[in-house]
Coordinates of C-alpha atoms in Angstrom, one line a residue:
M1 CA 17.6 -16.9 -21.5
I2 CA 14.5 -15.3 -23.0
K3 CA 16.6 -13.1 -25.2
E4 CA 17.8 -16.1 -27.1
Q5 CA 14.3 -16.4 -28.6
I6 CA 14.7 -12.9 -30.1
V7 CA 18.4 -12.2 -30.7
D8 CA 20.2 -15.4 -31.5
G9 CA 20.2 -17.2 -34.9
F10 CA 19.8 -16.2 -38.6
H11 CA 16.0 -16.2 -38.3
N12 CA 16.2 -13.4 -35.7
A13 CA 18.1 -11.0 -38.0
P14 CA 15.0 -8.8 -38.3
H15 CA 14.8 -8.4 -34.5
R16 CA 18.5 -7.5 -34.4
S17 CA 18.0 -4.9 -37.1
L18 CA 15.4 -3.2 -34.8
Y19 CA 17.8 -3.3 -31.9
H20 CA 20.4 -1.6 -34.2
A21 CA 17.8 1.0 -34.8
L22 CA 17.9 1.7 -31.1
G23 CA 21.7 2.2 -31.3
L24 CA 22.4 -1.1 -29.5
T25 CA 25.8 -2.6 -30.6
D26 CA 26.4 -6.2 -31.2
E27 CA 28.2 -6.4 -27.9
E28 CA 25.2 -5.0 -26.1
Q29 CA 22.8 -7.4 -27.8
A30 CA 25.0 -10.3 -26.7
R31 CA 24.6 -9.4 -23.0
P32 CA 21.6 -10.1 -20.9
L33 CA 18.8 -7.6 -21.6
I34 CA 17.5 -6.0 -18.4
G35 CA 14.2 -4.2 -18.4
V36 CA 14.3 -1.1 -16.2
V37 CA 10.6 -0.5 -15.4
C38 CA 10.6 3.2 -14.4
S39 CA 7.5 5.0 -13.0
Y40 CA 9.0 8.5 -13.6
N41 CA 6.5 11.3 -14.3
E42 CA 6.2 15.0 -13.6
I43 CA 2.9 15.0 -11.6
V44 CA 3.5 12.7 -8.7
P45 CA 5.9 14.0 -6.0
G46 CA 7.1 10.5 -5.2
H47 CA 8.1 10.0 -8.8
I48 CA 9.7 13.2 -9.9
N49 CA 13.1 11.9 -8.9
L50 CA 12.8 8.4 -10.5
D51 CA 14.7 9.5 -13.6
K52 CA 17.8 9.8 -11.4
I53 CA 17.1 6.4 -9.8
A54 CA 16.7 4.9 -13.3
Q55 CA 20.0 6.3 -14.5
A56 CA 21.8 4.9 -11.4
V57 CA 20.2 1.5 -12.0
K58 CA 21.3 1.5 -15.6
L59 CA 24.8 2.3 -14.6
G60 CA 24.8 -0.5 -12.1
V61 CA 23.4 -3.0 -14.7
A62 CA 26.1 -1.9 -17.3
M63 CA 28.9 -2.1 -14.7
A64 CA 27.9 -5.7 -14.0
G65 CA 27.8 -6.7 -17.6
G66 CA 24.2 -6.3 -18.6
T67 CA 22.3 -4.1 -21.1
P68 CA 19.7 -1.9 -19.4
I69 CA 16.6 -0.8 -21.4
M70 CA 14.1 1.4 -19.8
F71 CA 10.3 1.4 -20.3
P72 CA 7.6 3.1 -18.3
A73 CA 4.9 2.3 -15.7
I74 CA 2.1 4.6 -14.8
T75 CA 1.0 5.8 -11.3
V76 CA -1.6 8.0 -9.7
C77 CA -0.9 10.4 -6.8
D78 CA -3.5 9.5 -4.2
G79 CA -3.0 12.9 -2.5
I80 CA -3.8 14.9 -5.6
A81 CA -6.6 12.4 -6.6
M82 CA -8.2 12.6 -3.1
G83 CA -11.7 13.7 -2.6
H84 CA -12.9 13.8 -6.2
T85 CA -13.6 11.5 -9.2
G86 CA -9.9 11.0 -9.7
M87 CA -9.7 8.7 -6.7
K88 CA -11.8 6.2 -8.6
Y89 CA -8.7 5.8 -10.8
S90 CA -6.2 5.0 -8.1
L91 CA -6.7 1.3 -7.0
V92 CA -7.7 0.4 -10.5
T93 CA -4.3 1.3 -11.8
R94 CA -2.7 -1.5 -9.9
D95 CA -4.0 -4.0 -12.5
L96 CA -3.1 -1.7 -15.4
I97 CA 0.4 -1.5 -14.1
A98 CA 0.7 -5.3 -13.7
D99 CA -0.9 -6.0 -17.1
S100 CA 1.1 -3.4 -19.1
T101 CA 4.4 -4.6 -17.4
E102 CA 3.6 -8.2 -18.4
A103 CA 2.9 -7.1 -21.9
M104 CA 6.1 -5.1 -22.3
T105 CA 8.3 -7.7 -20.8
L106 CA 7.0 -10.7 -22.7
A107 CA 6.8 -8.8 -26.0
H108 CA 10.4 -7.8 -25.8
G109 CA 12.1 -10.8 -24.2
F110 CA 13.9 -9.3 -21.2
D111 CA 16.2 -11.6 -19.1
G112 CA 15.6 -9.7 -15.9
L113 CA 13.9 -6.7 -14.5
V114 CA 14.6 -3.9 -12.1
M115 CA 11.4 -2.3 -10.9
I116 CA 11.4 1.4 -9.9
P117 CA 8.1 2.3 -8.2
N118 CA 7.3 4.5 -5.3
C119 CA 3.6 5.2 -4.7
D120 CA 0.6 3.4 -3.4
K121 CA -0.7 1.2 -6.3
N122 CA 2.5 1.4 -8.2
V123 CA 4.5 -0.8 -5.8
P124 CA 2.0 -3.7 -5.5
G125 CA 1.2 -3.5 -9.2
L126 CA 4.8 -4.1 -10.0
L127 CA 5.1 -6.8 -7.3
M128 CA 2.1 -8.6 -8.9
A129 CA 3.8 -8.3 -12.3
A130 CA 7.0 -9.7 -10.9
A131 CA 5.3 -12.7 -9.5
R132 CA 3.3 -13.3 -12.7
L133 CA 6.3 -13.0 -15.0
N134 CA 8.6 -14.9 -12.7
I135 CA 11.9 -13.8 -14.2
P136 CA 14.8 -12.5 -12.0
T137 CA 13.6 -9.2 -10.6
V138 CA 14.8 -6.7 -8.0
F139 CA 13.0 -3.6 -6.7
V140 CA 14.4 -0.1 -5.8
S141 CA 11.9 2.6 -4.9
G142 CA 12.3 6.4 -5.1
G143 CA 12.3 6.7 -1.3
P144 CA 10.2 8.7 1.2
M145 CA 9.9 12.4 1.6
L146 CA 11.5 14.2 4.5
A147 CA 9.0 15.4 7.2
G148 CA 7.9 19.0 7.1
R149 CA 8.1 21.3 10.1
V150 CA 5.4 23.6 11.2
G151 CA 5.3 25.2 14.7
G152 CA 8.5 23.5 15.7
K153 CA 7.0 20.0 15.1
K154 CA 7.5 17.5 12.3
R155 CA 4.5 17.3 10.0
S156 CA 3.3 15.4 6.9
L157 CA 0.5 15.3 4.4
S158 CA -2.0 14.0 6.9
S159 CA -1.3 17.1 9.0
M160 CA -2.3 19.1 6.0
F161 CA -5.6 17.4 5.5
E162 CA -6.3 17.7 9.3
A163 CA -5.4 21.4 9.1
V164 CA -8.3 21.8 6.7
G165 CA -10.7 20.4 9.3
A166 CA -9.1 22.6 12.0
Y167 CA -9.6 25.6 9.7
K168 CA -13.2 24.7 9.1
A169 CA -13.7 24.4 12.8
G170 CA -12.2 27.9 13.4
K171 CA -9.1 26.5 15.2
I172 CA -6.6 28.0 12.8
D173 CA -6.7 31.0 10.5
D174 CA -5.8 31.7 6.9
E175 CA -2.2 32.4 7.6
Q176 CA -1.7 29.2 9.6
L177 CA -3.4 27.1 6.9
C178 CA -1.1 28.7 4.3
E179 CA 2.0 27.8 6.5
F180 CA 0.9 24.2 6.6
E181 CA 0.4 24.2 2.8
K182 CA 3.9 25.5 2.1
K183 CA 5.8 23.4 4.6
V184 CA 4.3 19.9 5.1
C185 CA 5.7 18.4 1.9
P186 CA 9.3 19.9 1.8
T187 CA 11.0 17.5 -0.7
C188 CA 10.2 14.9 -3.4
G189 CA 9.4 11.4 -2.3
S190 CA 6.6 9.3 -1.1
C191 CA 4.7 11.1 1.8
S192 CA 6.7 11.0 5.0
G193 CA 4.6 8.9 7.3
M194 CA 3.8 5.1 7.4
Y195 CA 1.2 5.6 4.7
T196 CA 0.5 3.0 1.9
A197 CA 3.4 3.8 -0.3
N198 CA 6.0 3.6 2.5
S199 CA 4.2 0.5 3.9
M200 CA 4.5 -1.3 0.6
N201 CA 8.1 -0.2 0.1
C202 CA 9.0 -1.5 3.5
L203 CA 7.2 -4.8 2.9
T204 CA 9.1 -5.2 -0.3
E205 CA 12.2 -5.5 1.8
V206 CA 10.4 -8.1 4.0
L207 CA 9.2 -10.0 1.0
G208 CA 12.8 -10.2 -0.1
M209 CA 12.4 -8.3 -3.3
G210 CA 14.2 -5.1 -2.3
L211 CA 17.7 -4.5 -0.9
R212 CA 18.2 -3.2 2.6
G213 CA 17.1 0.5 2.9
N214 CA 14.7 0.3 0.0
G215 CA 11.7 1.3 2.2
T216 CA 13.3 3.9 4.4
I217 CA 16.3 5.8 2.8
P218 CA 14.9 9.3 2.1
A219 CA 14.4 10.2 -1.6
V220 CA 16.9 13.1 -1.3
Y221 CA 19.7 11.2 0.3
S222 CA 22.7 10.3 -1.9
S223 CA 22.6 6.8 -0.4
R224 CA 19.4 6.3 -2.4
I225 CA 21.4 6.7 -5.6
E226 CA 24.0 4.2 -4.3
L227 CA 21.2 1.8 -3.5
A228 CA 19.9 2.1 -7.1
K229 CA 23.4 1.3 -8.5
H230 CA 23.6 -1.8 -6.2
A231 CA 20.1 -2.9 -7.4
G232 CA 21.4 -2.6 -11.0
M233 CA 24.4 -4.7 -10.2
Q234 CA 22.4 -7.2 -8.1
I235 CA 20.0 -8.1 -10.9
M236 CA 22.9 -9.5 -12.8
E237 CA 23.6 -11.9 -9.9
L238 CA 20.0 -13.0 -9.9
V239 CA 20.0 -13.6 -13.6
K240 CA 23.3 -15.6 -13.3
K241 CA 21.8 -17.7 -10.4
N242 CA 18.3 -17.8 -11.9
I243 CA 16.7 -16.7 -8.6
R244 CA 13.1 -15.8 -9.5
P245 CA 10.3 -13.9 -7.7
R246 CA 8.4 -17.0 -6.8
D247 CA 11.5 -18.5 -5.3
I248 CA 11.5 -15.5 -3.0
M249 CA 7.8 -14.6 -2.4
T250 CA 6.8 -17.9 -0.9
A251 CA 4.1 -18.6 1.6
S252 CA 6.6 -18.0 4.4
A253 CA 7.7 -14.7 2.9
I254 CA 4.0 -13.6 2.7
R255 CA 3.5 -14.5 6.3
N256 CA 6.7 -12.6 7.3
A257 CA 5.3 -9.6 5.5
I258 CA 2.0 -9.8 7.5
T259 CA 4.1 -10.1 10.7
A260 CA 6.3 -7.1 9.9
D261 CA 3.2 -5.2 8.9
M262 CA 1.8 -5.7 12.4
A263 CA 5.1 -4.6 14.0
L264 CA 5.5 -1.5 11.8
G265 CA 1.9 -0.4 12.0
C266 CA 1.4 -0.3 8.2
S267 CA -1.5 1.1 6.2
T268 CA -4.7 -1.0 6.1
N269 CA -4.3 -1.0 2.3
S270 CA -1.7 -3.7 2.8
M271 CA -4.6 -5.9 3.5
L272 CA -5.7 -5.3 -0.1
H273 CA -2.3 -5.6 -1.7
L274 CA -0.8 -8.6 0.1
P275 CA -3.7 -10.9 -0.9
A276 CA -3.4 -9.7 -4.5
I277 CA 0.4 -10.3 -4.5
A278 CA -0.1 -13.7 -2.9
N279 CA -2.7 -14.6 -5.6
E280 CA -0.1 -13.9 -8.3
C281 CA 2.4 -16.1 -6.4
G282 CA -0.1 -19.0 -6.2
V283 CA -0.1 -18.6 -2.4
K284 CA -3.4 -18.8 -0.4
F285 CA -4.0 -15.7 1.7
D286 CA -6.4 -16.3 4.6
L287 CA -7.7 -13.0 6.1
D288 CA -8.5 -14.9 9.3
E289 CA -4.8 -15.6 9.7
V290 CA -4.1 -11.9 10.0
N291 CA -5.6 -11.8 13.5
E292 CA -3.8 -15.0 14.5
I293 CA -0.5 -13.3 13.6
S294 CA -1.6 -10.0 15.2
E295 CA -2.2 -11.8 18.5
K296 CA 1.5 -12.9 18.6
T297 CA 3.1 -9.8 17.2
P298 CA 3.9 -6.6 19.3
N299 CA 3.4 -3.2 17.7
L300 CA 6.9 -1.8 17.8
C301 CA 6.5 1.4 15.7
H302 CA 4.2 4.4 15.9
L303 CA 5.1 6.3 12.8
A304 CA 2.8 9.1 11.6
P305 CA -0.2 9.2 11.5
A306 CA -0.2 7.0 14.6
G307 CA 2.6 8.8 16.3
P308 CA 5.2 11.6 16.1
T309 CA 8.0 9.7 14.2
Y310 CA 8.5 9.6 10.5
M311 CA 10.3 7.5 7.8
E312 CA 13.5 9.4 8.2
D313 CA 13.5 8.4 11.9
L314 CA 12.9 4.8 11.1
N315 CA 15.8 4.9 8.7
E316 CA 18.1 6.3 11.3
A317 CA 17.0 3.6 13.8
G318 CA 18.1 0.9 11.5
G319 CA 15.2 0.6 9.1
V320 CA 13.1 -2.4 8.3
Y321 CA 15.9 -4.8 9.0
A322 CA 16.1 -3.5 12.6
V323 CA 12.4 -4.3 13.0
L324 CA 13.0 -7.8 11.5
K325 CA 15.8 -8.3 14.0
E326 CA 13.5 -7.7 16.9
L327 CA 11.0 -10.1 15.4
E328 CA 13.7 -12.7 14.8
A329 CA 14.5 -12.6 18.5
L330 CA 10.9 -13.5 19.2
N331 CA 10.9 -16.3 16.7
L332 CA 8.1 -14.7 14.8
I333 CA 9.5 -14.8 11.3
D334 CA 10.9 -17.5 9.1
T335 CA 14.5 -16.4 8.4
S336 CA 15.3 -19.3 6.1
V337 CA 13.5 -17.6 3.2
M338 CA 15.6 -16.6 0.1
T339 CA 15.9 -12.9 -0.8
C340 CA 17.1 -10.8 -3.8
T341 CA 20.5 -10.5 -2.2
G342 CA 21.0 -14.1 -3.1
K343 CA 21.2 -14.9 0.6
T344 CA 18.6 -15.9 3.2
M345 CA 16.9 -13.5 5.5
K346 CA 18.9 -14.9 8.4
E347 CA 22.2 -14.1 6.6
N348 CA 20.9 -10.6 5.8
L349 CA 20.1 -10.0 9.5
E350 CA 23.5 -10.9 10.8
G351 CA 25.0 -7.9 12.7
V352 CA 21.9 -5.8 12.4
V353 CA 21.2 -3.6 15.5
N354 CA 18.2 -1.5 16.6
L355 CA 19.8 2.0 17.0
D356 CA 16.8 3.8 18.6
A357 CA 14.5 1.9 21.0
E358 CA 12.1 4.8 21.0
V359 CA 11.4 4.7 17.3
I360 CA 11.6 0.9 17.2
R361 CA 10.4 -0.2 20.6
K362 CA 11.8 -3.3 22.3
P363 CA 9.1 -6.0 22.7
E364 CA 8.9 -5.5 26.5
N365 CA 8.2 -1.8 25.9
A366 CA 6.0 -2.2 22.8
F367 CA 3.3 0.3 21.9
G368 CA 0.9 -2.6 22.0
K369 CA 1.1 -6.3 22.7
T370 CA -0.8 -7.0 19.5
G371 CA -0.2 -5.9 15.9
G372 CA -1.1 -2.7 14.2
I373 CA -3.9 -4.0 12.1
A374 CA -7.1 -5.9 13.0
V375 CA -9.7 -7.7 11.0
L376 CA -13.2 -7.4 12.4
K377 CA -16.2 -9.7 11.6
G378 CA -19.8 -9.8 12.5
N379 CA -23.3 -9.4 11.0
L380 CA -22.3 -6.0 9.4
A381 CA -19.2 -7.5 7.8
P382 CA -19.6 -11.3 7.5
D383 CA -16.5 -11.6 5.3
G384 CA -14.5 -9.1 7.3
C385 CA -13.4 -5.4 7.5
V386 CA -10.1 -3.8 8.4
V387 CA -8.9 -1.2 10.9
K388 CA -5.5 0.3 11.7
R389 CA -5.7 -0.5 15.4
A390 CA -2.3 1.2 16.1
A391 CA -3.8 4.6 15.0
V392 CA -7.1 4.3 17.1
A393 CA -7.3 6.2 20.4
S394 CA -7.7 3.8 23.4
E395 CA -11.2 5.2 24.2
M396 CA -12.4 4.2 20.7
L397 CA -11.2 0.6 20.7
V398 CA -14.7 -0.4 22.1
H399 CA -17.5 1.9 20.9
E400 CA -21.2 1.7 20.4
G401 CA -23.3 4.4 18.8
P402 CA -26.0 5.4 16.3
A403 CA -25.4 5.2 12.6
K404 CA -25.5 8.1 10.3
V405 CA -25.6 6.8 6.8
F406 CA -24.3 8.3 3.6
E407 CA -24.3 7.0 0.0
S408 CA -21.0 8.6 -1.0
E409 CA -17.9 10.3 0.4
E410 CA -19.2 13.7 -0.9
E411 CA -22.4 13.4 1.1
C412 CA -20.5 12.6 4.2
I413 CA -18.0 15.5 3.9
A414 CA -20.9 17.9 3.5
A415 CA -22.5 16.6 6.7
I416 CA -19.2 16.8 8.7
Y417 CA -18.6 20.4 7.6
G418 CA -22.3 21.2 8.2
G419 CA -21.9 20.2 11.9
K420 CA -24.3 17.2 11.5
I421 CA -21.8 14.7 13.0
V422 CA -21.7 14.7 16.8
K423 CA -19.9 12.8 19.5
G424 CA -20.8 9.2 19.7
D425 CA -21.9 8.8 16.1
V426 CA -20.9 5.9 13.8
V427 CA -20.6 7.3 10.3
V428 CA -21.4 4.8 7.6
I429 CA -20.2 5.5 4.0
R430 CA -21.4 2.9 1.5
Y431 CA -21.4 2.2 -2.3
E432 CA -17.7 3.0 -2.3
G433 CA -16.4 -0.6 -2.6
P434 CA -14.3 -2.1 -5.4
A435 CA -17.3 -2.6 -7.7
G436 CA -19.7 -0.1 -6.1
G437 CA -17.5 2.9 -6.2
P438 CA -16.2 1.7 -8.5
G439 CA -12.5 1.8 -7.7
M440 CA -12.8 1.8 -3.9
R441 CA -11.8 5.4 -3.3
E442 CA -9.5 6.2 -0.4
M443 CA -11.3 8.6 2.0
L444 CA -8.8 10.8 3.8
S445 CA -10.9 13.9 3.6
P446 CA -13.7 12.8 5.9
T447 CA -11.4 11.1 8.4
S448 CA -9.1 14.1 8.4
A449 CA -12.0 16.5 8.8
I450 CA -13.2 14.6 11.8
A451 CA -9.7 14.5 13.3
G452 CA -9.1 18.2 12.5
M453 CA -12.3 19.1 14.3
G454 CA -11.3 17.2 17.4
L455 CA -13.8 14.3 17.0
D456 CA -11.4 11.5 16.3
K457 CA -11.7 10.2 19.8
D458 CA -15.5 10.3 19.7
V459 CA -16.7 9.3 16.2
A460 CA -16.1 6.1 14.2
L461 CA -16.2 5.8 10.4
I462 CA -17.2 2.6 8.6
T463 CA -17.1 2.0 4.9
D464 CA -17.1 -0.6 2.1
G465 CA -14.5 1.7 0.6
R466 CA -11.1 2.2 2.0
F467 CA -9.0 4.8 4.0
S468 CA -5.7 6.4 3.2
G469 CA -2.7 5.2 5.1
A470 CA -2.6 8.7 6.4
T471 CA -5.8 8.1 8.3
R472 CA -6.0 7.9 12.1
G473 CA -8.9 7.2 14.4
A474 CA -11.5 4.5 14.4
S475 CA -11.7 4.3 10.6
I476 CA -12.9 0.8 9.6
G477 CA -12.8 0.0 5.9
H478 CA -13.0 -2.9 3.3
V479 CA -16.4 -4.0 4.7
S480 CA -17.2 -7.2 2.8
P481 CA -19.5 -8.0 1.1
E482 CA -19.9 -4.5 -0.2
A483 CA -23.2 -2.7 -0.6
V484 CA -23.5 -3.1 -4.3
S485 CA -23.2 -6.9 -3.9
G486 CA -26.0 -6.9 -1.3
G487 CA -23.8 -6.9 1.8
P488 CA -25.5 -6.0 5.1
I489 CA -24.0 -2.5 5.0
A490 CA -26.5 -1.8 2.2
Y491 CA -29.4 -2.2 4.7
V492 CA -28.2 0.0 7.6
K493 CA -30.5 2.9 8.5
D494 CA -29.9 6.2 10.4
G495 CA -30.2 5.6 14.1
D496 CA -29.3 1.9 14.0
I497 CA -26.9 1.0 16.8
I498 CA -23.5 -0.3 15.7
A499 CA -21.2 -1.9 18.2
I500 CA -17.4 -2.0 17.6
D501 CA -15.1 -4.2 19.6
I502 CA -11.6 -4.0 18.1
P503 CA -9.8 -6.0 20.9
N504 CA -12.2 -8.9 20.3
Y505 CA -12.3 -8.4 16.5
K506 CA -16.1 -7.9 16.4
I507 CA -18.4 -5.5 14.6
E508 CA -22.2 -5.8 15.0
L509 CA -25.3 -4.1 13.7
R510 CA -27.8 -4.2 16.5
V511 CA -30.7 -5.2 14.2
S512 CA -32.5 -8.5 14.3
D513 CA -32.0 -11.1 11.5
E514 CA -35.7 -10.8 10.8
E515 CA -35.5 -7.0 10.4
L516 CA -32.5 -7.3 8.1
A517 CA -34.3 -9.9 6.0
K518 CA -37.3 -7.5 5.7
R519 CA -35.0 -4.6 4.7
K520 CA -33.3 -6.8 2.1
K521 CA -36.6 -7.4 0.3
E522 CA -37.5 -3.8 0.4
T523 CA -34.2 -2.2 -0.6
V524 CA -33.2 -1.5 -4.2
L525 CA -29.4 -1.7 -4.5
K526 CA -27.8 1.3 -6.2
K527 CA -25.5 0.8 -9.2
K528 CA -23.6 3.8 -10.5
E529 CA -23.5 4.4 -14.2
V530 CA -19.9 4.4 -15.4
S531 CA -18.1 3.9 -18.7
G532 CA -14.7 3.0 -20.1
Y533 CA -12.2 1.3 -18.0
L534 CA -14.2 1.7 -14.8
K535 CA -17.1 -0.1 -16.3
R536 CA -14.9 -3.1 -17.2
Y537 CA -13.2 -3.0 -13.8
A538 CA -16.5 -3.0 -11.9
A539 CA -17.7 -6.0 -13.8
Q540 CA -14.6 -8.0 -13.1
V541 CA -13.3 -7.0 -9.6
S542 CA -13.5 -9.2 -6.6
S543 CA -14.6 -8.1 -3.1
A544 CA -12.1 -6.4 -0.8
D545 CA -11.5 -9.4 1.4
K546 CA -10.1 -11.2 -1.6
G547 CA -7.8 -8.3 -2.4
A548 CA -9.9 -6.6 -5.0
I549 CA -8.4 -8.8 -7.6
I550 CA -9.6 -9.1 -11.2
N551 CA -11.2 -12.6 -11.1
K552 CA -14.6 -12.4 -12.8
I553 CA -13.3 -13.3 -16.3

């Protein structure tokens, strides 16, 4: 065990003296030391309850004969950071989280880890750390928020952002806007739809790194506390059997995650995070394989923002395992993979039943014959771009229209609220990519404004940045190469015709190669002046199609 390098032997007496300074007894020092990586803070709604989760985990570890020791991980609330400079600091924290967890773990010699994340970059950041460290690890998240209720209907944070657009369009008044504000987020937890946080927590189950229910048991349910205790107990089994993250997160497990992603209708951000996790696992991630999997995988769930169901409904229907059971019946997943239960996925799925065929559709009645996410390619995005196909209206799956080009999210929002975006337009927002933003801001505000104003079935948005998991409509992100790297999106002009064909995975700028070459010579690429961490990040980050990983060092 790693602890032996720090605790055992006369030469480690100084280390033991510092453990005694913590109040750790000889008996506690003799047991496996388990790091409890807790993302608790008082600013993120998905994390305000993690102190209770951590206490439950620590009880579980102690009950099973280990010594739990907690240390923190940071996180950013994407909802609070949305629409301003703060959003530049969201994706970039994924690497800070992975790096700081690596540093804390190796500096202090833990034998195993229990990761307690909940929100967007926090979950993948800790999964990356788990793969990098490769010591026994189990995940237990804080759980999703319950849906709010306004006007007799379930609502969520995306409803709130769309209400702002509806207010601006004169469709609702001050009193109605205030009602949304007070009611859409009624409890702690990660926002209640299939947004990025819940997508990644669900995929943690599929990857085999979280126990059943990790992605779906609501934050306020007592069963979430029980799950945390079981996670604390289970880490001791993993330490005993020496089952490690790279034994679990294999190429087959990554492929399972892509497949489940398609069935669940997860956030497009999973197409940033799964490649980054795979990279840490030493597994090749081919973006082209996403469409191959999508062609075979039916879209079984339409959770918000794609449909009227929420995470609490998915939980009642049997959760992620019930979705995996449907995929197993179609022979679409590899059930021989090992999981953090110490059993194979096949063993885990024994006796699992789909309890609600409306929330989790049967394949013969699927929402779509193909998966929830599509990767498009063409002369506008030679290395690919990503759209949440499951949240696109049928009339927008194929669309052609004139470009209206903006150099930032702020410019675009001003134009939307100024009535300058009309039916048929293809809005292009550039210089928002990983390096160009920098930080690849999520852009829920423009997509929600368009949806709230009733234009989501008439207008497409394209960006080298990214969209929130709460986005619906023809919102196409991750355009690669990005504008700051000289990608074709840098040379689009107002009025250029852009053709989108989601069923055939194509996106084309109707401009000749000769004209593009001419524009390339004439265009001076824009580079934003930034300092501090963002400056270092921009210099080191890869393109979105590679997962926006830090690889330029």
